[in-house]
XYZ file of C-alpha atoms in Angstrom:
774
model
C -0.008 -0.202 -0.006
C 1.175 3.233 -0.565
C 0.575 5.234 3.168
C 2.115 3.902 5.784
C -1.104 3.016 7.477
C -1.553 -0.422 8.681
C -4.967 -0.672 9.235
C -5.833 0.620 5.512
C -4.599 -2.380 3.756
C -2.938 -2.520 0.835
C -3.790 0.005 -1.585
C -4.313 -2.384 -4.284
C -6.595 -4.337 -2.386
C -9.818 -1.312 -2.691
C -11.943 -2.909 -5.011
C -12.632 -6.308 -5.153
C -12.370 -7.734 -8.993
C -16.856 -8.277 -9.609
C -16.372 -12.194 -9.916
C -13.418 -12.929 -7.135
C -15.132 -11.848 -3.874
C -13.576 -14.444 -1.493
C -10.237 -12.268 -2.950
C -9.885 -9.677 -0.400
C -7.288 -6.869 -0.526
C -6.268 -7.492 -3.925
C -6.161 -5.918 -7.410
C -6.187 -7.724 -11.075
C -3.874 -5.649 -12.687
C -5.292 -6.191 -16.949
C -8.418 -6.577 -19.193
C -7.444 -10.585 -18.867
C -8.310 -10.077 -15.313
C -11.717 -9.968 -16.223
C -11.338 -13.807 -18.007
C -9.554 -15.467 -15.409
C -6.261 -14.212 -15.335
C -3.853 -14.063 -12.721
C -4.757 -10.976 -10.405
C -1.304 -8.841 -8.905
C -0.840 -5.915 -7.178
C -0.880 -2.134 -8.090
C 0.876 0.518 -6.883
C 0.233 4.550 -7.357
C 2.758 6.504 -9.401
C 4.540 9.823 -8.190
C 2.943 12.239 -9.944
C 3.640 14.692 -7.798
C 7.113 16.560 -7.821
C 9.986 15.212 -5.036
C 11.757 18.494 -3.177
C 14.336 17.333 -1.798
C 17.889 18.303 -0.587
C 19.484 16.048 -2.599
C 17.572 16.476 -5.766
C 17.596 20.703 -5.539
C 21.593 20.367 -4.876
C 21.847 18.156 -8.152
C 19.253 20.530 -10.071
C 21.152 23.244 -9.072
C 24.094 22.349 -9.973
C 23.346 21.686 -14.089
C 24.609 24.313 -16.775
C 22.234 25.954 -19.390
C 22.836 24.290 -22.331
C 22.362 20.697 -19.732
C 18.944 22.012 -19.115
C 18.362 22.633 -22.647
C 19.407 19.581 -23.726
C 16.643 17.848 -21.349
C 14.186 20.224 -23.318
C 15.172 18.872 -26.437
C 15.081 15.104 -25.854
C 11.414 15.895 -24.516
C 10.438 16.833 -28.352
C 12.813 13.935 -29.662
C 10.983 11.585 -27.653
C 7.780 12.713 -29.523
C 9.050 12.278 -32.697
C 10.515 9.036 -31.948
C 7.013 8.006 -30.538
C 5.139 9.587 -34.118
C 7.505 8.088 -36.333
C 7.409 4.274 -34.627
C 3.447 4.646 -34.239
C 2.869 5.821 -37.959
C 5.944 3.119 -38.915
C 3.778 0.470 -36.937
C -0.036 1.727 -37.759
C 0.984 1.569 -41.276
C 1.893 -2.116 -41.083
C -0.251 -2.817 -38.966
C -3.188 -2.418 -41.880
C -0.641 -3.840 -44.312
C -0.763 -6.640 -43.190
C -4.672 -7.184 -41.525
C -5.441 -5.959 -45.871
C -3.233 -8.367 -46.879
C -3.931 -11.656 -44.946
C -7.505 -11.551 -44.034
C -7.568 -9.815 -48.551
C -5.835 -13.139 -49.449
C -8.405 -15.034 -47.379
C -11.696 -13.641 -49.109
C -10.028 -13.652 -52.590
C -9.734 -17.780 -52.111
C -12.379 -18.146 -50.668
C -14.314 -15.668 -53.230
C -12.817 -17.703 -56.415
C -14.197 -21.348 -54.028
C -17.786 -20.188 -54.620
C -17.196 -18.912 -58.611
C -16.580 -22.489 -59.307
C -19.085 -23.884 -57.136
C -17.086 -25.483 -54.249
C -19.002 -24.050 -51.486
C -18.608 -26.345 -48.981
C -14.806 -26.273 -49.359
C -14.939 -22.557 -49.293
C -16.762 -22.762 -46.135
C -13.665 -25.145 -44.646
C -11.283 -23.000 -45.824
C -12.785 -19.434 -44.536
C -13.741 -21.566 -41.345
C -10.053 -23.006 -40.741
C -8.129 -19.849 -41.630
C -9.813 -18.053 -39.136
C -9.792 -20.410 -36.533
C -5.978 -20.886 -37.268
C -5.657 -17.060 -36.460
C -7.837 -16.645 -33.301
C -5.773 -20.344 -32.088
C -2.269 -18.372 -32.856
C -3.416 -15.032 -31.149
C -5.437 -16.331 -28.246
C -2.404 -18.611 -27.578
C 0.482 -15.981 -27.485
C -1.494 -14.152 -25.618
C -2.287 -16.413 -22.329
C 0.978 -17.798 -22.531
C 3.125 -15.091 -23.554
C 1.202 -12.091 -21.824
C -2.335 -12.257 -20.613
C -1.524 -8.092 -19.344
C -1.904 -7.287 -23.506
C -5.835 -8.871 -24.120
C -8.116 -6.652 -24.492
C -8.257 -3.086 -25.903
C -6.055 -1.598 -23.302
C -7.474 1.431 -23.332
C -8.635 0.628 -19.811
C -4.824 0.365 -18.511
C -4.006 3.492 -20.148
C -6.431 5.306 -18.469
C -5.383 4.458 -14.858
C -1.814 4.470 -15.750
C -2.391 8.332 -16.709
C -4.601 8.486 -13.608
C -2.065 6.908 -11.376
C -1.875 3.579 -10.918
C 0.466 1.227 -11.994
C 0.083 -2.041 -12.912
C 3.018 -3.964 -13.215
C 3.366 -5.246 -16.822
C 0.935 -3.572 -18.502
C 3.329 -1.154 -20.585
C 6.932 -3.498 -21.324
C 8.464 -4.508 -24.128
C 6.530 -8.272 -23.974
C 3.281 -6.592 -23.355
C 3.799 -4.132 -26.951
C 5.262 -7.227 -29.057
C 1.929 -9.449 -28.374
C -0.341 -6.571 -28.936
C 1.126 -5.791 -31.924
C 1.180 -9.467 -33.532
C -1.863 -10.680 -31.822
C -4.179 -7.582 -32.975
C -3.026 -8.306 -36.308
C -3.947 -12.105 -35.973
C -7.087 -11.182 -34.633
C -8.287 -8.838 -36.833
C -7.440 -10.986 -39.520
C -10.051 -13.686 -38.500
C -13.123 -12.161 -39.283
C -14.292 -11.320 -35.900
C -16.001 -8.648 -35.485
C -13.037 -6.805 -32.631
C -10.965 -3.498 -33.714
C -7.545 -2.388 -33.672
C -8.718 1.063 -32.825
C -7.739 0.410 -29.017
C -5.080 -1.922 -29.282
C -3.444 0.948 -31.127
C -3.412 2.943 -27.922
C -2.215 0.756 -25.985
C 0.536 -0.358 -28.667
C 0.980 3.834 -28.099
C 1.198 3.859 -24.490
C 4.074 0.859 -24.474
C 5.679 2.283 -26.794
C 5.942 6.181 -25.239
C 7.088 4.374 -21.921
C 9.673 2.330 -23.811
C 11.091 5.307 -25.071
C 11.298 7.061 -21.738
C 13.025 4.397 -20.399
C 15.945 4.502 -21.633
C 15.613 3.166 -25.545
C 17.651 5.944 -25.770
C 21.058 3.577 -25.317
C 20.087 2.485 -28.890
C 21.334 5.231 -30.276
C 24.240 6.152 -27.904
C 21.966 8.926 -25.661
C 23.512 8.077 -22.175
C 23.864 11.672 -20.713
C 23.818 11.605 -17.144
C 20.334 14.418 -17.656
C 18.104 11.470 -18.838
C 17.278 10.073 -15.255
C 14.944 13.281 -15.858
C 12.738 11.597 -18.725
C 12.642 8.311 -15.707
C 10.441 10.150 -13.449
C 6.959 9.045 -13.746
C 5.591 12.318 -14.253
C 8.023 12.971 -17.404
C 6.767 9.036 -18.783
C 3.269 10.067 -17.973
C 3.235 13.300 -20.217
C 5.151 10.480 -22.877
C 2.581 7.608 -22.646
C -0.108 10.603 -23.107
C 0.691 11.322 -26.702
C 1.680 8.010 -26.763
C -2.199 7.084 -26.279
C -3.077 10.401 -28.849
C -0.407 8.440 -31.352
C -2.813 5.354 -31.462
C -5.665 7.203 -32.490
C -4.256 9.226 -34.680
C -1.901 5.938 -36.355
C -5.461 3.705 -36.073
C -7.636 5.953 -38.034
C -5.190 8.347 -39.708
C -6.945 11.684 -37.403
C -4.142 13.836 -36.171
C -6.681 16.238 -34.311
C -9.272 13.510 -33.345
C -6.004 11.718 -31.699
C -5.114 14.718 -29.438
C -8.542 15.483 -27.900
C -9.325 11.946 -27.113
C -6.278 11.749 -24.964
C -7.312 15.082 -24.009
C -10.900 14.326 -23.378
C -11.405 10.085 -22.541
C -7.190 9.292 -21.341
C -5.528 11.850 -19.173
C -6.424 13.145 -15.825
C -4.404 16.283 -16.121
C -3.517 17.612 -18.918
C -1.810 21.332 -19.411
C -0.495 23.752 -22.714
C 2.829 21.686 -23.127
C 1.708 18.789 -22.971
C -0.853 19.883 -25.684
C 1.957 21.086 -28.209
C 4.010 17.688 -27.703
C 0.910 15.590 -28.524
C 0.156 17.524 -31.702
C 3.536 17.391 -33.096
C 3.245 13.917 -32.416
C 0.402 12.992 -33.757
C 1.653 15.190 -36.868
C 4.124 12.800 -37.807
C 1.809 9.998 -37.437
C 0.269 11.544 -40.384
C 3.352 12.294 -42.055
C 4.287 9.260 -41.698
C 1.533 7.768 -42.918
C 0.605 9.406 -45.750
C 3.491 9.186 -47.326
C 3.674 5.438 -46.871
C 0.238 5.213 -48.066
C 1.223 7.166 -51.259
C 3.883 4.474 -51.798
C 1.667 1.807 -51.933
C -0.710 3.210 -54.522
C 1.925 1.704 -56.794
C 0.179 -1.564 -56.212
C 3.860 -2.041 -53.921
C 1.879 -3.238 -51.170
C -0.226 -6.114 -51.853
C -3.547 -6.080 -51.703
C -3.614 -2.596 -49.650
C -4.852 0.351 -50.615
C -7.283 -1.345 -52.816
C -9.774 -2.768 -49.919
C -9.978 -0.759 -46.424
C -7.786 2.030 -46.203
C -7.028 4.105 -42.625
C -9.399 6.352 -43.915
C -12.969 6.500 -44.946
C -13.110 8.918 -47.364
C -16.270 7.840 -48.583
C -19.465 10.799 -48.573
C -17.390 13.697 -49.627
C -20.280 15.671 -51.487
C -22.459 18.194 -49.520
C -25.298 16.983 -47.584
C -27.969 19.156 -47.387
C -30.570 18.986 -44.937
C -33.814 21.469 -43.708
C -35.824 21.460 -40.929
C -37.740 18.934 -41.340
C -35.232 16.583 -41.428
C -34.392 17.087 -38.010
C -36.689 15.054 -36.080
C -35.630 11.419 -37.356
C -32.497 12.631 -36.467
C -33.023 12.871 -33.370
C -35.143 9.962 -32.479
C -31.820 8.495 -34.111
C -29.297 9.715 -31.448
C -32.356 9.194 -28.509
C -32.579 5.221 -29.946
C -29.001 5.599 -29.922
C -28.392 6.329 -26.974
C -29.675 3.961 -25.336
C -28.698 0.702 -27.536
C -25.397 1.841 -26.483
C -25.804 1.997 -22.749
C -27.803 -1.399 -23.696
C -24.543 -2.067 -25.263
C -22.530 -1.745 -22.017
C -24.342 -3.740 -19.832
C -24.743 -6.502 -21.743
C -20.877 -6.459 -22.389
C -20.330 -5.881 -18.840
C -22.729 -8.653 -18.177
C -20.678 -11.428 -20.336
C -17.406 -10.647 -19.612
C -18.391 -11.808 -16.064
C -19.668 -15.262 -17.639
C -16.091 -15.351 -19.569
C -14.196 -15.092 -16.039
C -15.842 -18.491 -14.607
C -14.685 -19.966 -17.513
C -11.400 -18.802 -17.619
C -10.216 -18.985 -14.248
C -10.571 -22.956 -14.912
C -6.946 -22.219 -17.285
C -5.672 -21.246 -20.345
C -7.044 -24.269 -21.675
C -10.097 -22.853 -20.898
C -9.842 -19.583 -22.120
C -8.192 -20.156 -25.469
C -11.030 -23.140 -26.225
C -13.484 -20.721 -25.737
C -11.880 -17.790 -28.170
C -11.874 -20.487 -30.874
C -15.718 -21.543 -29.640
C -16.389 -17.722 -30.410
C -14.226 -18.091 -34.123
C -15.760 -20.868 -35.183
C -19.590 -19.589 -34.444
C -18.588 -16.404 -35.714
C -17.827 -18.323 -39.412
C -20.207 -19.949 -39.307
C -22.532 -16.502 -39.517
C -20.479 -14.887 -41.302
C -20.613 -17.326 -44.290
C -23.919 -18.528 -43.012
C -26.114 -15.991 -43.641
C -25.586 -14.815 -46.393
C -27.092 -17.702 -48.310
C -30.542 -16.208 -46.603
C -30.635 -13.360 -48.098
C -32.060 -12.992 -51.500
C -30.137 -12.165 -54.367
C -30.645 -8.519 -56.786
C -29.609 -7.674 -59.882
C -27.170 -5.482 -60.393
C -27.725 -1.372 -60.290
C -27.369 -0.071 -64.022
C -26.001 2.910 -62.314
C -23.501 1.312 -60.506
C -20.250 2.870 -60.291
C -17.877 0.303 -60.404
C -18.166 -3.483 -61.293
C -21.254 -5.790 -60.361
C -21.023 -8.504 -59.105
C -17.746 -7.857 -57.570
C -14.914 -10.356 -58.303
C -12.248 -10.498 -55.273
C -11.706 -8.918 -53.007
C -13.746 -5.673 -52.208
C -16.961 -3.770 -52.942
C -20.570 -3.059 -52.626
C -21.909 -5.961 -54.854
C -20.559 -9.298 -53.758
C -21.595 -12.016 -55.838
C -21.137 -15.323 -53.039
C -23.789 -17.453 -54.207
C -26.119 -15.636 -56.768
C -26.220 -16.075 -60.872
C -24.499 -13.570 -63.253
C -25.804 -10.524 -63.359
C -27.108 -9.990 -59.556
C -25.184 -9.765 -56.045
C -26.268 -10.699 -52.651
C -26.263 -6.927 -50.670
C -25.877 -8.770 -47.130
C -22.444 -10.674 -48.417
C -21.741 -7.579 -49.257
C -21.404 -6.234 -45.827
C -20.985 -9.109 -44.150
C -18.605 -11.198 -45.740
C -15.571 -8.623 -45.493
C -13.130 -6.919 -43.261
C -14.903 -4.418 -40.706
C -13.287 -1.465 -42.761
C -14.544 -2.453 -46.575
C -18.260 -2.998 -44.323
C -17.917 0.736 -42.801
C -17.034 1.816 -46.601
C -20.564 0.128 -47.859
C -22.302 1.640 -45.262
C -21.171 5.348 -45.330
C -20.841 5.264 -49.832
C -23.655 7.848 -50.964
C -25.606 6.854 -53.877
C -26.698 3.376 -52.551
C -30.033 4.439 -51.160
C -31.382 1.285 -53.249
C -28.171 -1.437 -52.658
C -29.212 -3.196 -49.373
C -32.592 -4.922 -48.399
C -34.493 -4.178 -45.417
C -33.837 -8.037 -43.972
C -30.154 -7.330 -44.897
C -29.278 -4.830 -42.738
C -31.155 -5.746 -39.914
C -29.583 -8.748 -39.925
C -26.211 -7.162 -40.742
C -27.355 -5.407 -37.230
C -28.289 -7.995 -34.730
C -25.331 -9.757 -36.493
C -22.801 -7.071 -35.437
C -24.480 -6.187 -32.614
C -23.975 -9.287 -30.745
C -20.711 -10.902 -32.192
C -19.126 -7.660 -31.220
C -20.374 -8.193 -27.168
C -19.179 -11.749 -27.493
C -16.068 -11.176 -28.800
C -14.179 -8.695 -26.864
C -13.668 -10.499 -24.190
C -12.154 -13.922 -25.588
C -8.089 -13.746 -24.778
C -6.593 -11.592 -27.431
C -5.967 -8.454 -28.251
C -9.167 -7.009 -29.503
C -11.091 -3.561 -29.251
C -14.278 -1.505 -29.143
C -14.498 1.496 -31.523
C -14.509 -0.302 -34.589
C -17.264 -2.535 -33.394
C -19.089 -0.231 -32.349
C -18.795 1.939 -35.335
C -19.678 -0.885 -37.820
C -22.898 -1.962 -35.076
C -23.865 2.097 -35.228
C -23.341 2.250 -38.923
C -25.535 -0.476 -39.607
C -28.521 0.757 -37.682
C -28.318 4.154 -38.617
C -28.390 3.123 -42.305
C -31.623 0.749 -41.494
C -33.019 3.888 -39.640
C -32.289 5.856 -42.692
C -34.153 3.658 -45.209
C -37.009 3.432 -42.568
C -37.634 6.788 -42.688
C -35.983 7.923 -46.298
C -39.501 8.545 -47.821
C -39.774 11.532 -44.993
C -36.478 12.949 -45.289
C -34.071 14.393 -48.130
C -31.101 12.625 -46.027
C -29.347 10.068 -47.852
C -29.243 6.164 -46.675
C -25.030 6.555 -45.951
C -25.385 10.125 -44.084
C -28.043 8.075 -41.594
C -25.302 5.772 -41.364
C -22.417 7.887 -40.106
C -25.222 9.955 -37.902
C -25.968 6.030 -36.428
C -21.985 5.107 -36.065
C -21.999 8.760 -33.926
C -24.911 7.952 -31.931
C -23.615 4.445 -30.717
C -20.212 5.318 -29.658
C -21.775 8.531 -28.393
C -24.106 6.199 -26.588
C -21.156 3.531 -25.538
C -17.938 5.396 -25.283
C -19.575 8.517 -23.709
C -16.948 11.106 -25.734
C -18.320 14.364 -27.609
C -15.862 16.238 -29.003
C -12.679 13.864 -29.904
C -15.576 11.452 -31.709
C -17.094 14.414 -33.387
C -13.739 15.373 -34.869
C -12.854 11.269 -35.611
C -16.072 11.027 -37.386
C -15.442 13.904 -39.561
C -12.023 13.029 -40.570
C -12.968 9.842 -41.357
C -15.145 10.673 -43.614
C -13.506 13.746 -44.890
C -16.465 16.196 -44.402
C -16.485 19.287 -42.479
C -19.933 19.629 -43.737
C -21.271 16.835 -41.443
C -20.269 18.717 -37.706
C -23.779 20.268 -37.040
C -25.582 17.149 -37.114
C -22.683 14.708 -36.041
C -22.285 17.639 -33.025
C -26.521 17.282 -31.921
C -26.158 13.062 -32.442
C -23.216 13.035 -30.120
C -24.577 15.236 -27.543
C -28.023 13.585 -27.300
C -27.117 10.251 -27.174
C -24.479 10.582 -24.445
C -27.045 12.404 -22.584
C -29.511 9.001 -22.604
C -27.017 7.134 -22.048
C -25.696 8.878 -18.893
C -29.432 8.327 -17.576
C -28.668 4.244 -16.820
C -24.674 3.753 -16.987
C -21.341 5.116 -17.215
C -19.220 4.423 -20.488
C -17.644 1.079 -21.241
C -13.856 1.723 -20.109
C -15.067 3.662 -16.659
C -16.950 0.200 -16.170
C -14.132 -2.177 -17.317
C -11.654 0.193 -15.070
C -14.430 -0.895 -11.936
C -14.770 -4.590 -12.775
C -11.231 -5.031 -12.650
C -11.122 -2.995 -9.311
C -8.659 -0.066 -10.469
C -8.587 2.629 -7.875
C -9.717 5.136 -10.227
C -10.395 8.693 -9.359
C -13.283 9.964 -11.232
C -13.353 13.679 -12.083
C -16.443 14.308 -9.615
C -16.592 13.993 -5.794
C -19.311 11.781 -4.360
C -22.472 13.855 -2.679
C -21.823 11.866 0.741
C -17.931 12.782 0.637
C -19.311 16.424 1.897
C -20.757 14.982 5.224
C -17.002 13.570 6.241
C -13.965 15.461 7.252
C -10.744 13.710 6.847
C -10.321 12.225 9.931
C -13.479 9.891 9.521
C -11.222 7.883 6.782
C -8.255 7.357 8.897
C -8.198 3.927 11.224
C -4.660 3.493 12.775
C -1.776 4.823 13.457
C 0.930 5.445 11.463
C 4.564 4.293 10.849
C 6.837 7.081 11.508
C 10.730 7.675 10.877
C 12.995 9.842 12.767
C 15.383 11.960 10.753
C 18.375 9.833 11.529
C 17.232 6.442 12.113
C 18.850 2.796 12.527
C 19.220 1.148 9.585
C 17.844 -2.068 11.726
C 14.755 -0.334 12.539
C 14.158 1.022 8.772
C 14.731 -2.386 7.298
C 11.638 -4.233 9.992
C 9.406 -2.006 9.158
C 10.231 -2.148 5.205
C 10.509 -6.177 5.752
C 6.884 -6.079 7.368
C 5.177 -3.380 5.718
C 3.993 -2.996 2.045
C 4.108 1.028 2.851
C 4.979 3.406 0.126
C 5.400 6.447 1.720
C 7.057 7.416 5.924
C 6.406 10.466 7.507
C 9.975 11.771 9.201
C 9.535 13.188 12.513
C 12.433 15.578 14.170
C 12.431 15.112 17.620
C 15.335 16.649 20.522
C 18.617 16.886 19.746
C 17.014 17.733 16.684
C 14.665 19.655 17.221
C 12.954 21.432 20.152
C 9.993 19.458 20.435
C 8.701 16.329 17.424
C 8.000 18.785 14.035
C 7.110 16.982 11.274
C 10.488 17.727 8.010
C 8.949 15.540 5.302
C 8.269 12.212 3.639
C 10.558 9.746 2.268
C 9.677 6.975 -0.233
C 10.283 2.833 -0.310
C 12.113 2.793 -3.053
C 14.080 5.765 -1.977
C 14.460 3.574 1.665
C 15.611 0.445 -0.266
C 18.217 3.143 -2.280
C 19.906 4.297 0.950
C 19.710 0.449 1.970
C 21.469 -0.538 -1.053
C 23.925 1.637 -1.789
C 24.762 1.887 2.504
C 24.854 5.048 2.804
C 25.404 4.861 6.345
C 26.390 6.622 9.212
C 28.633 4.935 12.544
C 26.877 7.505 14.847
C 24.255 9.373 14.801
C 24.986 12.920 13.972
C 25.234 15.766 11.187
C 28.558 16.126 11.032
C 31.463 15.269 8.136
C 30.674 11.323 7.966
C 27.734 12.630 6.195
C 29.186 14.185 3.262
C 30.823 11.390 2.830
C 27.597 9.236 2.818
C 25.971 11.636 0.474
C 28.981 11.034 -2.232
C 28.377 7.710 -2.216
C 24.608 8.545 -4.494
C 24.007 9.977 -7.522
C 20.285 11.622 -8.898
C 20.542 8.893 -11.221
C 20.141 6.255 -8.414
C 17.089 7.018 -7.708
C 15.593 6.896 -11.009
C 12.054 4.963 -11.680
C 13.589 2.634 -14.207
C 10.026 0.916 -15.586
C 6.550 -0.020 -14.384
C 6.902 -2.361 -11.523
C 10.866 -2.288 -11.787
C 11.851 -1.720 -8.857
C 14.255 -3.551 -6.276
C 12.992 -5.418 -3.096
C 13.779 -5.315 0.057
C 14.999 -9.219 0.492
C 17.065 -8.546 -1.981
C 19.619 -6.365 0.346
C 22.163 -8.263 2.530
C 23.655 -5.935 5.192
C 25.984 -7.889 7.670
C 24.951 -7.398 11.687
C 27.511 -4.586 12.126
C 25.641 -2.383 9.110
C 22.439 -3.393 10.958
C 23.514 -1.227 13.733
C 24.412 1.581 11.928
C 22.287 4.626 10.765
C 20.603 7.001 8.012
C 20.275 10.460 7.905
C 16.808 10.836 6.016
C 17.216 14.401 5.733
C 18.491 14.929 2.549
C 15.988 12.662 0.592
C 12.981 13.330 1.975
C 10.541 16.072 0.690
C 10.416 18.567 2.466
C 6.700 19.719 1.071
C 4.535 17.255 1.147
C 1.262 18.332 0.712
C -0.676 18.501 4.271
C -4.673 18.787 5.238
C -5.765 19.549 9.057
C -7.989 16.335 10.169
C -10.876 18.322 10.552
C -11.134 19.408 6.433
C -13.814 18.305 4.446
C -13.355 14.691 2.662
C -14.525 16.593 -1.021
C -12.488 19.390 -0.471
C -9.186 16.827 0.204
C -10.602 14.680 -3.044
C -10.265 17.850 -4.861
C -6.650 18.339 -4.089
C -5.447 15.070 -3.874
C -7.009 14.328 -7.635
C -5.870 17.812 -9.135
C -2.726 17.815 -7.892
C -1.634 14.337 -8.831
C -0.845 12.964 -5.066
C 0.526 9.878 -3.973
C 0.629 10.501 -0.485
C -1.583 13.676 1.660
C -0.334 14.248 5.256
C -2.882 14.547 7.826
C -2.209 17.208 10.632
C -3.721 17.344 14.220
C -6.251 20.342 14.590
C -4.615 20.682 18.439
C -1.160 19.940 18.742
C -0.515 16.831 20.231
C 2.558 14.559 20.541
C 2.948 13.618 16.867
C 2.796 15.965 14.810
C 1.017 13.982 11.899
C -2.335 11.627 12.582
C -2.252 10.011 9.645
C -1.981 9.848 5.412
C -4.865 9.673 2.646
C -3.836 7.703 -0.471
C -6.131 6.885 -3.533
C -7.445 3.788 -1.264
C -9.408 6.217 1.398
C -10.667 8.113 -0.879
C -12.405 4.837 -3.306
C -16.291 4.601 -2.904
C -16.479 1.352 -1.445
C -13.711 2.050 1.064
C -15.919 4.496 2.552
C -19.150 2.796 2.438
C -17.465 0.062 4.253
C -16.649 2.384 7.640
C -19.676 3.766 6.884
C -22.598 1.369 5.875
C -25.273 4.282 7.045
C -23.764 6.089 4.308
C -25.103 3.338 1.868
C -28.542 3.525 2.975
C -28.791 7.064 1.632
C -26.925 6.714 -1.255
C -29.976 4.162 -2.280
C -32.111 6.434 -1.159
C -30.799 8.961 -3.695
C -30.255 6.371 -6.486
C -34.090 5.191 -6.251
C -35.367 8.838 -6.347
C -33.168 10.026 -9.088
C -34.175 6.788 -11.180
C -37.897 7.425 -10.648
C -37.127 11.048 -11.693
C -35.536 9.501 -14.837
C -38.795 6.937 -15.721
C -40.758 9.379 -14.962
C -39.101 11.919 -17.473
C -38.237 9.890 -20.429
C-alpha cells in the first residue's frame, strides 16, 4: 500500500474484482483479469514534484546547456513516438489487409467455381488458426495484452501502476496478436490495441531506449520520472488513435477528453506534434502503396473512410428523424455496455479454469462467427445489378459493394457485401453515397443484430481486441436501417444516416463528444457533417448517461482499478478527513537506525513514511517531510550509513556514495525489493540520515477538512500521499496519511454503512425521476 497506515490494508486492495469476492485485498491489473488472469498488486505513481535537498542540489549544479538538452530530449522523444507509431500503424493495416484479403480472394474464387463446402472449410479454418494463434500467444506469453488496453492506459494516466502493462512483451504481443485477431474476421477492432501500443512505445522511449542511439547523458534520468513518463504515455495514446484512423486532431482530443486526468498547454503542443508526425508518416507510406507495391493494401479498406465528400443538404423537417436516431442510439449504446459487462462476468467464470479454457472459448467464438458470416448470406435474396452502379457488378475478388457470393451472373448478394468482408470495407459500404437502393431492409437488420451480438461475444476473448471499430460498424448499420425506414420522409441519404448512426452509438457507448465528433469528420473527410454529428453525439451521450457510465469506466471498475473520478461523491461532503483514518502511523526519525528501517520495510508494504525530527534535533516533535520506500531501498543498497547519529563530516562522505541517477525510476513495476538487500550485523547497527532525501514540502491538510475538499486537492495535484495534521497539537505532528485508497467509494462506505442506505435512497429517487421524464 502507498501510505504508512497499517489498518488501511494494501492500496491495491480497495476494490475487489467482480467475480472474485473471496479475493480480498487485491486488485486485478489488466483486462485479462476479467477473463481469468492472475490478479496482482497495484501501486500508485509519483506524479508529485519531489522536493528534497539532494535533488535540488543536483538540479542547481546543472548548466544551461544541460537544461536545454533536457527540453530537446522531450521533443525528440515525441518525434520518435510519432515515427514508430506511424510505422506500426501502417504495417498493422498492411498485414491485416493482405492476410484477410488473401483469405477472401481464395474463398471467393472457390465460390465462383461452385465449391461451396470447400470455401466454407478454408474460410472457417483460416479464421480458427488466426484466432488460435492470437489467443495462445496472449494467454501464454503476456495475458496483460488481452483486451483493448484503453482502460489500463487510462488508469495509468490517473496514477495507477499495474506492473507489466507497458512492458516490451506486452508491446510485442499487442502488435502481433492484434493483426492476427483482426484478420480472423471476428467483430473486433484495432483502435484500442493501437492506443495501448502507443502507450507501450512511449513508456519504452522514456525508459531509455535512447541507449540504442548512444544517448546516455547523465540528465536522461529526468525522463524516467513518473511525471515525465506520464506525459510521454499521453502523447503515445494520442498517436495510437492517429495511427488507427489517420485522425491526428481527433487523437489529441481523444487523449485529452477520455484518457488524460491532467492536461496543460505544453503537453497539448507535444501531443499535437506527435500526431502530426504520425499523419505525415502514414501519408508518405500510403502514397508508396498507390503504385501497387503493397499487395492488397489500398484496394480495400484504407485507414480513412473517405466515402462521403459531397454536400449533404438538409432542412428543418429532417431534424425529427435525426433526433429520434440519436435518442434510440443512446439507449442502445447503454444497453450494449450493460450486456458487455454481463458477458465479461460469464467469461471470467470460464477462464478461471485455466489457459486451455481461455483458448477453447476464443476458438468457439471464432467458429460461431465463421458459421454466421458464411451462413447468413445464403438466406438473403439475390438482387439484380443496378444499371447506374459506379463499380463492377458483381464484384469479383477483394472488396466492393456488390459481392456475388452464390448469386447468378448479373446479380449480387447485398448481405454478403457487408458481412463477408473486413470491418473497414463494411464501413465503407455503409457510409458510401449513392447506394440507397442497394441494400434490403432484412439484410440491414440482420447485419445490425449480427454485429451487435458478435462484438459483445468477441470482446472478452483472450486476445488483443478493441471496441472502437465494432461500435462504428454496429452504429452505422443501425443508422442505415433508420435511414431506410424514414427514407421517404427525409432528404438525407442512407449513407448520411449511417454516419449519424455510428456517431450515436459511439456517443452512447464511449460517452465522449468533442473527440468523437472530430474523429468522425476526419474519417469521412467532410466538415459539412459537423452540425448534425455534434447534435447526435450530445443527445446520445445525455440519454446514455441516464443509465450507466461509459464502457471503459465500467471495465476499470470491474477490474478493481482505484481510479479517481473527476467529480466528488455527494456523501464525501458529510465526512471529514479524520473519518477515514483508522490507525496510527509508522514514522521514522530524521536519523534512523538501519535495523529499524529494514524491519519496517520487511514487515509492511507501505510506500510512504513521514519523517519526524525530535530532540535534540528540534525543540519539540515536528514534521520534517516524507520519504518513499523506493528511496529507502536505494539508501540501503548503496549503504550510505553513519556510524553515529550525528550531522557531522561523516554525513558528507555518505552522500558522495549517491547520485541522482540512483533514484531514477527505471520502469513500470521494475523496482528493487528489500529482500534483495544483504546487510551484516554491524551494518544493521549503523544509522541513516534521511533528511537530504525527504520531500520537505509534502501536501498536508487538517484532520477537520472536508473529505470532498481533500479529494479535489488530491486528484487535481496528482498526489500519491497526503499527510493529515492534527487540529490541536499533540504528541505527534502527523495523525495519518491519505492515499487514493481512502477516497474509493467502496472503502468509505465500508467504514460508514449508513451512507450506503442514504446513497441508495438518492439513487432510487433519481431513477424514478428519470423514468418519469423519459
